[in-house]
mmCIF file of C-alpha atoms in Angstrom:
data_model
loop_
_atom_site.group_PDB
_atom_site.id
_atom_site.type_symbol
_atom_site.label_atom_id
_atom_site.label_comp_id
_atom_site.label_asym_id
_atom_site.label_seq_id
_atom_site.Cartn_x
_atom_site.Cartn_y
_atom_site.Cartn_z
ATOM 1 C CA UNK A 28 -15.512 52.535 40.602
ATOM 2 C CA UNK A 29 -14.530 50.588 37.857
ATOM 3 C CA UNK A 30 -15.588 52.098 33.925
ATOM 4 C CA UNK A 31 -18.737 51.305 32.741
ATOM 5 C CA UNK A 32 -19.534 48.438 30.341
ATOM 6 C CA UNK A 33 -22.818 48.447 27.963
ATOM 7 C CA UNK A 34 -24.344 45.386 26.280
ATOM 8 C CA UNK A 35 -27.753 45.391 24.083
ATOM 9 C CA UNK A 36 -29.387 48.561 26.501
ATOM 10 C CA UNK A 37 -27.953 47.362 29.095
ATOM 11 C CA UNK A 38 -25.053 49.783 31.355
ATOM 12 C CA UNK A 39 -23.471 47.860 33.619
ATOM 13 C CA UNK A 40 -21.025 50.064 37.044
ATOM 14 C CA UNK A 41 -19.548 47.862 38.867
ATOM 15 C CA UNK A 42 -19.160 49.573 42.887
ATOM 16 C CA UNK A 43 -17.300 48.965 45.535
ATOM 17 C CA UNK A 44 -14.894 47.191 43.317
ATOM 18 C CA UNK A 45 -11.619 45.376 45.636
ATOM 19 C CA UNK A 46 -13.155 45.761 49.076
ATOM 20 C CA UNK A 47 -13.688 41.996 49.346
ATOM 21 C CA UNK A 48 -13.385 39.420 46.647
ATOM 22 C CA UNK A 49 -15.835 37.590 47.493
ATOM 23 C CA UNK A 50 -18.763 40.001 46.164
ATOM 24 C CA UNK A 51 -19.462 41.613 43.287
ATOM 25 C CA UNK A 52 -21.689 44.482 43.252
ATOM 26 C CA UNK A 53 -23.322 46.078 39.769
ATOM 27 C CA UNK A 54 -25.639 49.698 39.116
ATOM 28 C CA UNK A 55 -27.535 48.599 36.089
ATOM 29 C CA UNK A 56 -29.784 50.755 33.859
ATOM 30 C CA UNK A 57 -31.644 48.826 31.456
ATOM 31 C CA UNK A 58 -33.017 50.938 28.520
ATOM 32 C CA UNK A 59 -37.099 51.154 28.497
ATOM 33 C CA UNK A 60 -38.360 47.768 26.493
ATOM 34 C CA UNK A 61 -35.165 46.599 27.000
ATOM 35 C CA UNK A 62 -34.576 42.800 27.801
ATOM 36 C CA UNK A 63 -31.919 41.431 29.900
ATOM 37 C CA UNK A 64 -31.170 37.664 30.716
ATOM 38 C CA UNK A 65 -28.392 37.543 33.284
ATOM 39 C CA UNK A 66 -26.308 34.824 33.810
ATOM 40 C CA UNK A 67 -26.994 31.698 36.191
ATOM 41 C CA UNK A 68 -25.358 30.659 38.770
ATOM 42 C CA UNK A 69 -24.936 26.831 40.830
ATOM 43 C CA UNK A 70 -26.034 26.871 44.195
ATOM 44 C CA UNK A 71 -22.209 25.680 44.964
ATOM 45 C CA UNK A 72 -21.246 28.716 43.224
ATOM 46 C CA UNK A 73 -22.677 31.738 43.349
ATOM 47 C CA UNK A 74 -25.845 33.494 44.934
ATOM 48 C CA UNK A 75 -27.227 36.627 43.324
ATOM 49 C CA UNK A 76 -30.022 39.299 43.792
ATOM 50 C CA UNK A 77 -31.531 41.911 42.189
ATOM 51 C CA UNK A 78 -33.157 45.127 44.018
ATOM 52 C CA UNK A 79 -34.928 47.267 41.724
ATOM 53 C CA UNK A 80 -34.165 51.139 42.542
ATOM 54 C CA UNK A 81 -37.469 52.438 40.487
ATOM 55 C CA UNK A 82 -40.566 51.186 39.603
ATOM 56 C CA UNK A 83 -40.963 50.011 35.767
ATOM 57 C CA UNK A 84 -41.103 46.799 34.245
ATOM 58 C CA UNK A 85 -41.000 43.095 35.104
ATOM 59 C CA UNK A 86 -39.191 39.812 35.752
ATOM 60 C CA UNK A 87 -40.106 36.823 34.322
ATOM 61 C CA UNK A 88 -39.894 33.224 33.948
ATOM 62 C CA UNK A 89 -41.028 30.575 31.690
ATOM 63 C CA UNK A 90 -43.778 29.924 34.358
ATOM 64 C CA UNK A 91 -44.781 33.306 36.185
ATOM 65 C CA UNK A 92 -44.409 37.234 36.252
ATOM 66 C CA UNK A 93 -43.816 39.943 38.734
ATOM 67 C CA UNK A 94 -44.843 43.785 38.265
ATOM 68 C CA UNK A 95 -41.908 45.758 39.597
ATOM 69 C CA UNK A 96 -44.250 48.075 41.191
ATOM 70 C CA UNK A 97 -42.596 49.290 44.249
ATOM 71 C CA UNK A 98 -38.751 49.409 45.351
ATOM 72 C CA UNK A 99 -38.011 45.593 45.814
ATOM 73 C CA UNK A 100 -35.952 42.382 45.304
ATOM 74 C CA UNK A 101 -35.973 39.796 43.227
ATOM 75 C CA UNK A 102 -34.137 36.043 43.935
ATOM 76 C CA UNK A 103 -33.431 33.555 41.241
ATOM 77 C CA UNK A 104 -33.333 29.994 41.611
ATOM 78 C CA UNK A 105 -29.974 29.509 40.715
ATOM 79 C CA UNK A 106 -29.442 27.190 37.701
ATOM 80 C CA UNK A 107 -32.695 25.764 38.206
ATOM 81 C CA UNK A 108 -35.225 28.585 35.997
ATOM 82 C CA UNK A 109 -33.941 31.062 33.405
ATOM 83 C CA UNK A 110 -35.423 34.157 33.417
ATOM 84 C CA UNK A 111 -35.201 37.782 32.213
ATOM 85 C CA UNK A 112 -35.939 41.425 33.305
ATOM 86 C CA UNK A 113 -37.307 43.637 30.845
ATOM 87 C CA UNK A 114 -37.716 47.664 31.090
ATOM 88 C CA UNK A 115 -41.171 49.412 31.145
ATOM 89 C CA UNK A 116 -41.707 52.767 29.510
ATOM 90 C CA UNK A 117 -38.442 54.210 31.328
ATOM 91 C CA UNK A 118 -35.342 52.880 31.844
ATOM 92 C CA UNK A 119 -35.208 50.574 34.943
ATOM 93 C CA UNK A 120 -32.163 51.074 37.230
ATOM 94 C CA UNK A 121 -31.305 47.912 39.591
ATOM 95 C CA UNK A 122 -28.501 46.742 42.116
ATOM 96 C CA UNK A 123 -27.107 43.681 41.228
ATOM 97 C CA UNK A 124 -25.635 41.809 43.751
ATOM 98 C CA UNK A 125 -23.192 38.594 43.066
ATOM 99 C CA UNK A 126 -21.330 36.515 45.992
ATOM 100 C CA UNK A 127 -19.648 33.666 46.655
ATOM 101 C CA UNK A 128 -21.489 30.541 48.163
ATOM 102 C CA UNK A 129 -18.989 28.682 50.034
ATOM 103 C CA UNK A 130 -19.954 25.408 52.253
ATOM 104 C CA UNK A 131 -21.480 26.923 55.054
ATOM 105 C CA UNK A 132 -23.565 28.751 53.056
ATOM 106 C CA UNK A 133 -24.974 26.313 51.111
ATOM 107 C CA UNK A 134 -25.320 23.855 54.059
ATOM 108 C CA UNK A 135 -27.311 26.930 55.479
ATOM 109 C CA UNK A 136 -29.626 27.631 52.447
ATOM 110 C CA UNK A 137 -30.264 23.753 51.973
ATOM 111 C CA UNK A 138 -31.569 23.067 55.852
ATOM 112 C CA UNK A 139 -33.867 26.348 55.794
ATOM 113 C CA UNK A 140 -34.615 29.033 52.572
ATOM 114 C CA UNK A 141 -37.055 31.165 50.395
ATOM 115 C CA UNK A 142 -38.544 29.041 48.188
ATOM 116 C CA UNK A 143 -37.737 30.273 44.858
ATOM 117 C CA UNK A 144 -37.555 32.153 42.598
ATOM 118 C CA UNK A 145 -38.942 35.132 44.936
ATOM 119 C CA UNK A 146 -39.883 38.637 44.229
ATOM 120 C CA UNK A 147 -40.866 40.488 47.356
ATOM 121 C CA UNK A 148 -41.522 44.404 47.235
ATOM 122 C CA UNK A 149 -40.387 46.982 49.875
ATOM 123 C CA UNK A 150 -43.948 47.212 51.786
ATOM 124 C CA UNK A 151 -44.425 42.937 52.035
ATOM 125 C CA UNK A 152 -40.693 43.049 54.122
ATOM 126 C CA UNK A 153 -40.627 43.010 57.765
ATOM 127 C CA UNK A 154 -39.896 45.932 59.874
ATOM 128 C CA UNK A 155 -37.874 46.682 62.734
ATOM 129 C CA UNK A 156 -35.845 48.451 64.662
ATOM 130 C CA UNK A 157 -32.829 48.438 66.276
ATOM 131 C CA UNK A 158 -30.023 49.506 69.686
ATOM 132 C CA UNK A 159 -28.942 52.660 67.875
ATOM 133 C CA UNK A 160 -32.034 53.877 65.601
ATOM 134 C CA UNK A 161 -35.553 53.105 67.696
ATOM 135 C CA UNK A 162 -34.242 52.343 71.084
ATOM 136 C CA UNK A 163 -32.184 56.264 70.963
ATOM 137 C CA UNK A 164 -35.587 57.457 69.866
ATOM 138 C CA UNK A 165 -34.784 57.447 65.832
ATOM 139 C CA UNK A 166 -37.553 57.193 63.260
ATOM 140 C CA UNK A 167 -35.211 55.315 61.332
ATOM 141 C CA UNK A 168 -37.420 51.922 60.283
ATOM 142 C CA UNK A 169 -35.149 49.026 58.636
ATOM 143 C CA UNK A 170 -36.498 46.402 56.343
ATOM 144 C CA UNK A 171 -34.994 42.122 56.130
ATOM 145 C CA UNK A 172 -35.302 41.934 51.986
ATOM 146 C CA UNK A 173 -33.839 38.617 52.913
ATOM 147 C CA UNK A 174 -35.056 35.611 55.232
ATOM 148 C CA UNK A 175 -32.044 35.674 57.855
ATOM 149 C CA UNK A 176 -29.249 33.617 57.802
ATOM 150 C CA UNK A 177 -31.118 31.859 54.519
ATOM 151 C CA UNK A 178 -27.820 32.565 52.674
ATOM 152 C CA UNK A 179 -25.365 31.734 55.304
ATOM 153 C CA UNK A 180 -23.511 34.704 55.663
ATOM 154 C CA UNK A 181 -25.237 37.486 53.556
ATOM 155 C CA UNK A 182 -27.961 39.344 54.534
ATOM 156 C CA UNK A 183 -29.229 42.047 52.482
ATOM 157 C CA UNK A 184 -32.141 45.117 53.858
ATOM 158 C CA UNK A 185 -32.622 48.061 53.869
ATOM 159 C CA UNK A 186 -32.986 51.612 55.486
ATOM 160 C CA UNK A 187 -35.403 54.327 55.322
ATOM 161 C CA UNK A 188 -35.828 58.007 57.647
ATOM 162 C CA UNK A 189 -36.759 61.568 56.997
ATOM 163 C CA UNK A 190 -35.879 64.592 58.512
ATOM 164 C CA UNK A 191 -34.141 65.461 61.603
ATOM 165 C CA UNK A 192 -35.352 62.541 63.536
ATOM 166 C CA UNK A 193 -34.271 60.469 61.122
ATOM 167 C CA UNK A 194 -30.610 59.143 62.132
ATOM 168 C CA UNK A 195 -28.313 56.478 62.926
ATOM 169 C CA UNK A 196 -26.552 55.969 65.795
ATOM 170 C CA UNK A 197 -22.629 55.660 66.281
ATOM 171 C CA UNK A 198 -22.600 51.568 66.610
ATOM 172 C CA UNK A 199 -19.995 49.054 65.470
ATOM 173 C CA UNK A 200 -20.535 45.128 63.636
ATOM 174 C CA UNK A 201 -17.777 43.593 65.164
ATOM 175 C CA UNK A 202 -18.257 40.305 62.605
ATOM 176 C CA UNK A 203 -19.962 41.936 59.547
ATOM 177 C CA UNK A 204 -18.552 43.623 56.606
ATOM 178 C CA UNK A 205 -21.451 46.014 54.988
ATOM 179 C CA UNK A 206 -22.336 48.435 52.055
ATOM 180 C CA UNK A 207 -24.668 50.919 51.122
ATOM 181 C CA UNK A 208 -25.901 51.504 48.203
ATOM 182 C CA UNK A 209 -27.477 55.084 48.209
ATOM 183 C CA UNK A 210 -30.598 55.693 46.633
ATOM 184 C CA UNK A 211 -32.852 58.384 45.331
ATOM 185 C CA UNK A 212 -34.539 61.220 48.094
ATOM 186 C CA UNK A 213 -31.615 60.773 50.145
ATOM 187 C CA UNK A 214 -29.121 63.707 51.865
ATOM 188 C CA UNK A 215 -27.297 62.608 54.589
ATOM 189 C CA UNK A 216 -23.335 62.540 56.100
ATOM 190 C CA UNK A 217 -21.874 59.948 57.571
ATOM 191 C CA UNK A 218 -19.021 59.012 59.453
ATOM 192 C CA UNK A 219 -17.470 55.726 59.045
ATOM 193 C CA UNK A 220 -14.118 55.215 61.467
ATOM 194 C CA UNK A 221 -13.714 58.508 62.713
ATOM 195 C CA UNK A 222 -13.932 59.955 58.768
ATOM 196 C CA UNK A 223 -16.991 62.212 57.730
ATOM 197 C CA UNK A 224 -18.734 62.037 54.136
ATOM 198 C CA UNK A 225 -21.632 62.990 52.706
ATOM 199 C CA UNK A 226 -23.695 60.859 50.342
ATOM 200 C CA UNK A 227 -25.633 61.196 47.182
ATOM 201 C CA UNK A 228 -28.188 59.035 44.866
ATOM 202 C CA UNK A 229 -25.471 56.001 43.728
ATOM 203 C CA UNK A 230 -22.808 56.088 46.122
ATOM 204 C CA UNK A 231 -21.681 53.143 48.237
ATOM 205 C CA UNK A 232 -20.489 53.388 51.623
ATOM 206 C CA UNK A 233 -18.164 50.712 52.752
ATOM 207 C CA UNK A 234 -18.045 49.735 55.926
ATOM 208 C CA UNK A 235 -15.620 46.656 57.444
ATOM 209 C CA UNK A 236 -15.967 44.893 60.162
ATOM 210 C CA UNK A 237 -15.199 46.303 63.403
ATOM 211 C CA UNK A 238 -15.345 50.265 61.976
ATOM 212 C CA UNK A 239 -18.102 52.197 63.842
ATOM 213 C CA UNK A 240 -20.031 54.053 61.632
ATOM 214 C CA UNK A 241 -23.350 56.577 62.164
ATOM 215 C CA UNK A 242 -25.369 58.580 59.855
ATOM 216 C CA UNK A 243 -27.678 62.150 60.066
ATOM 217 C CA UNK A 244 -30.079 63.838 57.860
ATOM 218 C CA UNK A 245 -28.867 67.180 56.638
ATOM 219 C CA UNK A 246 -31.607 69.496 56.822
ATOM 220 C CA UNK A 247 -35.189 67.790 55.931
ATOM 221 C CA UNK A 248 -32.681 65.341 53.688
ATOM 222 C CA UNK A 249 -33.151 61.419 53.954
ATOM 223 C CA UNK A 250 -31.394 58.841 54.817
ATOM 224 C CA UNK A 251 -32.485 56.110 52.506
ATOM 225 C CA UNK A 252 -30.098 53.166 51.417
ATOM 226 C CA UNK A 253 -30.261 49.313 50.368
ATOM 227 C CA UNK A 254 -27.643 47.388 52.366
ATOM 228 C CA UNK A 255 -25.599 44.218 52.444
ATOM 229 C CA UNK A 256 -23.853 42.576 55.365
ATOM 230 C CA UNK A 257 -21.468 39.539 55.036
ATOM 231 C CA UNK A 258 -20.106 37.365 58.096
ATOM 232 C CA UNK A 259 -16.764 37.214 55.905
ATOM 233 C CA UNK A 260 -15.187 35.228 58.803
ATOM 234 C CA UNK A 261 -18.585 33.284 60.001
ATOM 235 C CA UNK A 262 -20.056 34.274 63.180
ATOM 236 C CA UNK A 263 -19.081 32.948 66.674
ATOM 237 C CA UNK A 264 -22.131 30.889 68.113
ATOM 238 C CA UNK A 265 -24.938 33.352 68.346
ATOM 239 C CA UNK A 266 -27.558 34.759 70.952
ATOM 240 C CA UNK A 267 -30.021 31.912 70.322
ATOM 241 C CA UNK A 268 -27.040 28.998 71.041
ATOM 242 C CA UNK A 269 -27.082 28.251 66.689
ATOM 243 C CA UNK A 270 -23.838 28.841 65.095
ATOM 244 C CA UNK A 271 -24.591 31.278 62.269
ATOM 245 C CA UNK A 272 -27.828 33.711 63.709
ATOM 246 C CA UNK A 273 -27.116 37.539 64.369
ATOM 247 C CA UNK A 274 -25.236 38.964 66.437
#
């Protein structure tokens, strides 16, 4: 973890720093009636998100508003609309999340995408399940933050279990690089290629492609964490025939 770097109430950690270049991942804590207006980005360039870690505040642009009222995500629309984020009462902590668009992706995003800009909060996302939570009898549920394969090769979601039952089975991504960002209710180890660790509020777990990982409560603890995957290579033709769905 890189040091930390403030500008006008805004702290800025970057995480996770040299795992891959082509993402850039931020902890942010914006001081309570605090304004920040973060850079834009070209669609050729850059895509970034924003998942809000507590609830406090807003985003903004010249033409609407969102209440951050629940743990959530917000996507710009690139160059296209400015827009800020401003702190409630308390200080508003966020993920910020910055990576490269190369061809691919922006072939993908232009054929089929969110319209934005689009602020969606942790009880509107879609729920599932998957091989090595539900299916081994985990109450693990997973959330898409992010319309699949709407970015090319990022997808971003997230995880959330309590207790015992709570866990995540040994399982490997054979074409998906991915990190955790921890957050807040959470106690839980991990094992990520054969090495054990145990997490806490803020911590990122790397995992790269082709490393099994798997994850249990300890105790009554949680297991709670926002995540991003990245086909840094591109996918081989998926299950459904299209080059670029899920493995």
């Amino acid at each position: 973890m890189t040091e930390m770097k403030k500008t006008e109430g805004l702290t800025r950690r970057e995480m996770a720093a040299g795992t891959h270049p082509e993402l850039q991942l931020y902890e942010c804590t914006l001081r309570a009636g605090s304004r920040y207006e973060p850079e834009l980005y070209g669609l050729e360039e850059k895509m970034q998100m924003f998942f809000f870690v507590n609830a406090t505040g807003y985003v903004a642009t010249k033409d609407k508003a969102w209440n951050i009222k629940e743990q959530g995500i917000f996507i710009p629309n690139y160059k296209k609309e400015p827009f800020w984020i401003e702190a409630g009462k308390e200080d508003l902590v966020f993920v910020h999340i910055v990576g490269v668009m190369n061809a691919y992706d922006e072939k993908e995003f232009i054929d089929y995408h969110i319209i934005l800009p689009n602020m969606r909060g942790k009880s509107e996302c879609f729920r599932f399940t998957e091989y090595y939570t539900g299916k081994i009898g985990s109450t693990i549920e997973s959330r898409r933050l992010v319309l699949d394969t709407a970015f090319g090769r990022w997808f971003v979601g997230m995880d959330d279990g309590e207790g015992e039952d709570a866990f995540v089975g040994k399982h490997t991504n054979e074409h998906l690089q991915q990190w955790n960002y921890v957050l807040p209710g959470s106690h839980f180890k991990y094992i990520v290629d054969g090495k054990e660790g145990e997490a806490k509020d803020g911590d990122v777990i790397f995992i790269p492609k082709g490393a099994s990982s798997s994850a249990r409560p300890v105790g009554d603890g949680g297991i709670h964490y926002l995540w991003i995957k990245f086909a840094s290579e591109g996918f081989p033709v998926g299950r459904d025939g299209y080059p670029g769905s899920e493995e």
